[in-house]
PDB file of C-alpha atoms in Angstrom:
ATOM      1  CA  GLN A   1      11.930  -6.267  14.530  1.00  0.00           C
ATOM      2  CA  VAL A   2      10.472  -4.280  11.637  1.00  0.00           C
ATOM      3  CA  GLN A   3       7.090  -5.539  10.566  1.00  0.00           C
ATOM      4  CA  LEU A   4       4.513  -4.450   8.033  1.00  0.00           C
ATOM      5  CA  VAL A   5       1.412  -6.531   8.676  1.00  0.00           C
ATOM      6  CA  GLU A   6      -1.218  -6.406   5.974  1.00  0.00           C
ATOM      7  CA  SER A   7      -4.859  -7.358   6.093  1.00  0.00           C
ATOM      8  CA  GLY A   8      -8.046  -6.915   4.109  1.00  0.00           C
ATOM      9  CA  GLY A   9      -7.282  -8.784   0.916  1.00  0.00           C
ATOM     10  CA  GLY A  10      -9.610 -11.335  -0.547  1.00  0.00           C
ATOM     11  CA  LEU A  11     -11.975 -12.185  -3.345  1.00  0.00           C
ATOM     12  CA  VAL A  12     -14.450  -9.622  -4.605  1.00  0.00           C
ATOM     13  CA  GLN A  13     -16.647  -9.225  -7.649  1.00  0.00           C
ATOM     14  CA  ALA A  14     -16.033  -6.536 -10.234  1.00  0.00           C
ATOM     15  CA  GLY A  15     -17.495  -3.241  -9.089  1.00  0.00           C
ATOM     16  CA  GLY A  16     -17.046  -4.108  -5.445  1.00  0.00           C
ATOM     17  CA  SER A  17     -14.807  -2.643  -2.786  1.00  0.00           C
ATOM     18  CA  LEU A  18     -12.029  -3.707  -0.473  1.00  0.00           C
ATOM     19  CA  ARG A  19     -10.078  -1.890   2.195  1.00  0.00           C
ATOM     20  CA  LEU A  20      -6.492  -2.918   2.784  1.00  0.00           C
ATOM     21  CA  SER A  21      -4.669  -2.123   6.003  1.00  0.00           C
ATOM     22  CA  CYS A  22      -0.987  -2.181   6.821  1.00  0.00           C
ATOM     23  CA  ALA A  23       0.088  -1.905  10.435  1.00  0.00           C
ATOM     24  CA  ALA A  24       3.721  -0.935  10.864  1.00  0.00           C
ATOM     25  CA  SER A  25       5.971  -1.518  13.831  1.00  0.00           C
ATOM     26  CA  GLY A  26       9.652  -1.009  14.468  1.00  0.00           C
ATOM     27  CA  ILE A  27       9.891   2.063  12.230  1.00  0.00           C
ATOM     28  CA  ILE A  28       9.481   5.789  12.686  1.00  0.00           C
ATOM     29  CA  PHE A  29       6.100   5.818  11.030  1.00  0.00           C
ATOM     30  CA  SER A  30       5.609   9.586  11.082  1.00  0.00           C
ATOM     31  CA  ASN A  31       8.846  10.052   9.115  1.00  0.00           C
ATOM     32  CA  SER A  32       7.999   7.379   6.562  1.00  0.00           C
ATOM     33  CA  ALA A  33       6.414   7.609   3.166  1.00  0.00           C
ATOM     34  CA  MET A  34       3.993   4.709   2.844  1.00  0.00           C
ATOM     35  CA  GLY A  35       3.013   3.054  -0.381  1.00  0.00           C
ATOM     36  CA  TRP A  36       0.976   0.280  -1.874  1.00  0.00           C
ATOM     37  CA  TYR A  37       2.324  -1.762  -4.763  1.00  0.00           C
ATOM     38  CA  ARG A  38       0.809  -4.633  -6.667  1.00  0.00           C
ATOM     39  CA  GLN A  39       2.124  -7.434  -8.803  1.00  0.00           C
ATOM     40  CA  ALA A  40      -0.126  -9.128 -11.305  1.00  0.00           C
ATOM     41  CA  PRO A  41       0.661 -12.666 -12.457  1.00  0.00           C
ATOM     42  CA  GLY A  42       3.602 -12.637 -14.840  1.00  0.00           C
ATOM     43  CA  LYS A  43       4.202  -8.912 -14.432  1.00  0.00           C
ATOM     44  CA  GLN A  44       6.568  -6.694 -12.485  1.00  0.00           C
ATOM     45  CA  ARG A  45       5.632  -4.993  -9.263  1.00  0.00           C
ATOM     46  CA  GLU A  46       4.149  -1.549  -9.833  1.00  0.00           C
ATOM     47  CA  LEU A  47       3.296   1.429  -7.692  1.00  0.00           C
ATOM     48  CA  VAL A  48      -0.398   1.818  -6.924  1.00  0.00           C
ATOM     49  CA  ALA A  49      -0.419   4.714  -4.487  1.00  0.00           C
ATOM     50  CA  ILE A  50       1.880   6.559  -2.127  1.00  0.00           C
ATOM     51  CA  ILE A  51       1.291   8.888   0.781  1.00  0.00           C
ATOM     52  CA  ARG A  52       4.190  10.900   2.113  1.00  0.00           C
ATOM     53  CA  SER A  53       4.866  11.897   5.674  1.00  0.00           C
ATOM     54  CA  GLY A  54       3.370  15.326   4.990  1.00  0.00           C
ATOM     55  CA  GLY A  55       0.172  13.811   3.609  1.00  0.00           C
ATOM     56  CA  SER A  56       0.599  14.394  -0.113  1.00  0.00           C
ATOM     57  CA  THR A  57      -0.444  11.514  -2.363  1.00  0.00           C
ATOM     58  CA  ASN A  58       0.175  10.093  -5.810  1.00  0.00           C
ATOM     59  CA  TYR A  59      -1.692   7.395  -7.684  1.00  0.00           C
ATOM     60  CA  ALA A  60      -1.142   5.242 -10.696  1.00  0.00           C
ATOM     61  CA  ASP A  61      -3.252   6.459 -13.600  1.00  0.00           C
ATOM     62  CA  SER A  62      -5.140   3.179 -13.658  1.00  0.00           C
ATOM     63  CA  VAL A  63      -6.526   3.668 -10.142  1.00  0.00           C
ATOM     64  CA  LYS A  64      -7.121   7.414  -9.999  1.00  0.00           C
ATOM     65  CA  GLY A  65     -10.634   8.197  -8.882  1.00  0.00           C
ATOM     66  CA  ARG A  66     -11.182   4.670  -7.591  1.00  0.00           C
ATOM     67  CA  PHE A  67      -8.543   4.140  -4.893  1.00  0.00           C
ATOM     68  CA  THR A  68      -7.740   6.288  -1.881  1.00  0.00           C
ATOM     69  CA  ILE A  69      -4.652   5.968   0.271  1.00  0.00           C
ATOM     70  CA  SER A  70      -4.692   7.331   3.801  1.00  0.00           C
ATOM     71  CA  ARG A  71      -2.726   7.044   7.002  1.00  0.00           C
ATOM     72  CA  ASP A  72      -3.324   7.203  10.722  1.00  0.00           C
ATOM     73  CA  ASN A  73      -0.085   8.136  12.420  1.00  0.00           C
ATOM     74  CA  ALA A  74      -1.551   7.479  15.865  1.00  0.00           C
ATOM     75  CA  LYS A  75      -2.135   3.858  14.852  1.00  0.00           C
ATOM     76  CA  ASN A  76       0.970   3.480  12.659  1.00  0.00           C
ATOM     77  CA  THR A  77      -1.339   2.240   9.935  1.00  0.00           C
ATOM     78  CA  VAL A  78      -1.780   2.987   6.251  1.00  0.00           C
ATOM     79  CA  TYR A  79      -4.947   2.128   4.357  1.00  0.00           C
ATOM     80  CA  LEU A  80      -5.939   1.617   0.761  1.00  0.00           C
ATOM     81  CA  GLN A  81      -9.627   2.002   0.050  1.00  0.00           C
ATOM     82  CA  MET A  82     -10.371   0.349  -3.276  1.00  0.00           C
ATOM     83  CA  ASN A  83     -13.694   1.030  -4.955  1.00  0.00           C
ATOM     84  CA  SER A  84     -15.087   0.080  -8.347  1.00  0.00           C
ATOM     85  CA  LEU A  85     -12.672  -2.806  -8.555  1.00  0.00           C
ATOM     86  CA  LYS A  86     -11.852  -4.286 -11.925  1.00  0.00           C
ATOM     87  CA  PRO A  87     -10.500  -7.722 -12.840  1.00  0.00           C
ATOM     88  CA  GLU A  88      -7.254  -6.082 -13.948  1.00  0.00           C
ATOM     89  CA  ASP A  89      -6.726  -4.951 -10.353  1.00  0.00           C
ATOM     90  CA  THR A  90      -6.078  -8.575  -9.441  1.00  0.00           C
ATOM     91  CA  GLY A  91      -2.671  -9.233  -7.959  1.00  0.00           C
ATOM     92  CA  VAL A  92      -0.595  -9.424  -4.832  1.00  0.00           C
ATOM     93  CA  PHE A  93      -0.636  -6.093  -3.016  1.00  0.00           C
ATOM     94  CA  TYR A  94       2.416  -5.126  -1.009  1.00  0.00           C
ATOM     95  CA  CYS A  95       2.780  -2.511   1.681  1.00  0.00           C
ATOM     96  CA  ASN A  96       5.933  -0.429   1.480  1.00  0.00           C
ATOM     97  CA  ALA A  97       7.592   1.880   3.975  1.00  0.00           C
ATOM     98  CA  ASP A  98      10.256   4.394   3.018  1.00  0.00           C
ATOM     99  CA  GLU A  99      11.718   5.534   6.316  1.00  0.00           C
ATOM    100  CA  THR A 100      14.066   8.385   7.072  1.00  0.00           C
ATOM    101  CA  THR A 101      15.415   8.068  10.595  1.00  0.00           C
ATOM    102  CA  GLY A 102      16.119  10.921  12.929  1.00  0.00           C
ATOM    103  CA  TRP A 103      19.815  10.591  12.129  1.00  0.00           C
ATOM    104  CA  GLY A 104      19.308  10.814   8.381  1.00  0.00           C
ATOM    105  CA  VAL A 105      19.410   7.181   7.282  1.00  0.00           C
ATOM    106  CA  ARG A 106      16.884   6.052   4.700  1.00  0.00           C
ATOM    107  CA  ARG A 107      15.567   2.507   4.762  1.00  0.00           C
ATOM    108  CA  VAL A 108      12.933   0.672   2.760  1.00  0.00           C
ATOM    109  CA  TYR A 109      10.774  -2.165   4.040  1.00  0.00           C
ATOM    110  CA  TRP A 110       8.181  -4.436   2.474  1.00  0.00           C
ATOM    111  CA  GLY A 111       5.208  -6.308   3.787  1.00  0.00           C
ATOM    112  CA  GLN A 112       4.519  -9.936   3.035  1.00  0.00           C
ATOM    113  CA  GLY A 113       1.877  -9.210   0.425  1.00  0.00           C
ATOM    114  CA  THR A 114      -1.836  -9.908   0.381  1.00  0.00           C
ATOM    115  CA  GLN A 115      -3.800 -11.397  -2.473  1.00  0.00           C
ATOM    116  CA  VAL A 116      -6.578  -9.389  -4.094  1.00  0.00           C
ATOM    117  CA  THR A 117      -8.685 -11.212  -6.646  1.00  0.00           C
ATOM    118  CA  VAL A 118     -11.410  -9.448  -8.607  1.00  0.00           C
ATOM    119  CA  SER A 119     -13.752 -11.719 -10.496  1.00  0.00           C
ATOM    120  CA  SER A 120     -15.743 -10.750 -13.558  1.00  0.00           C
TER     121      SER A 120
END
């Protein structure tokens, strides 16, 4: 019923770029904060970037100036433009939705994850 469908991951050389997409369905997208998280091998999942329903953004220090999160409410899609990629960016990237419904209930959903591998 609720789906976060990710695309755009893959293998890229250091210094290259990738654009991740996450298409959401079954949620009130316009009321949802959307985020990207990543999990490197052997490490915990960490926040990469978040964009709130009002458009404000936050980034992990390690990606500031290189990554840009954006959203298209008409398409129910959130994007992560990743430039100047580094090998340490390698990991499974997860799309996250933090939804507040019209009746005041907050729910959190996760995508299936997409692999990003940056080679040196």
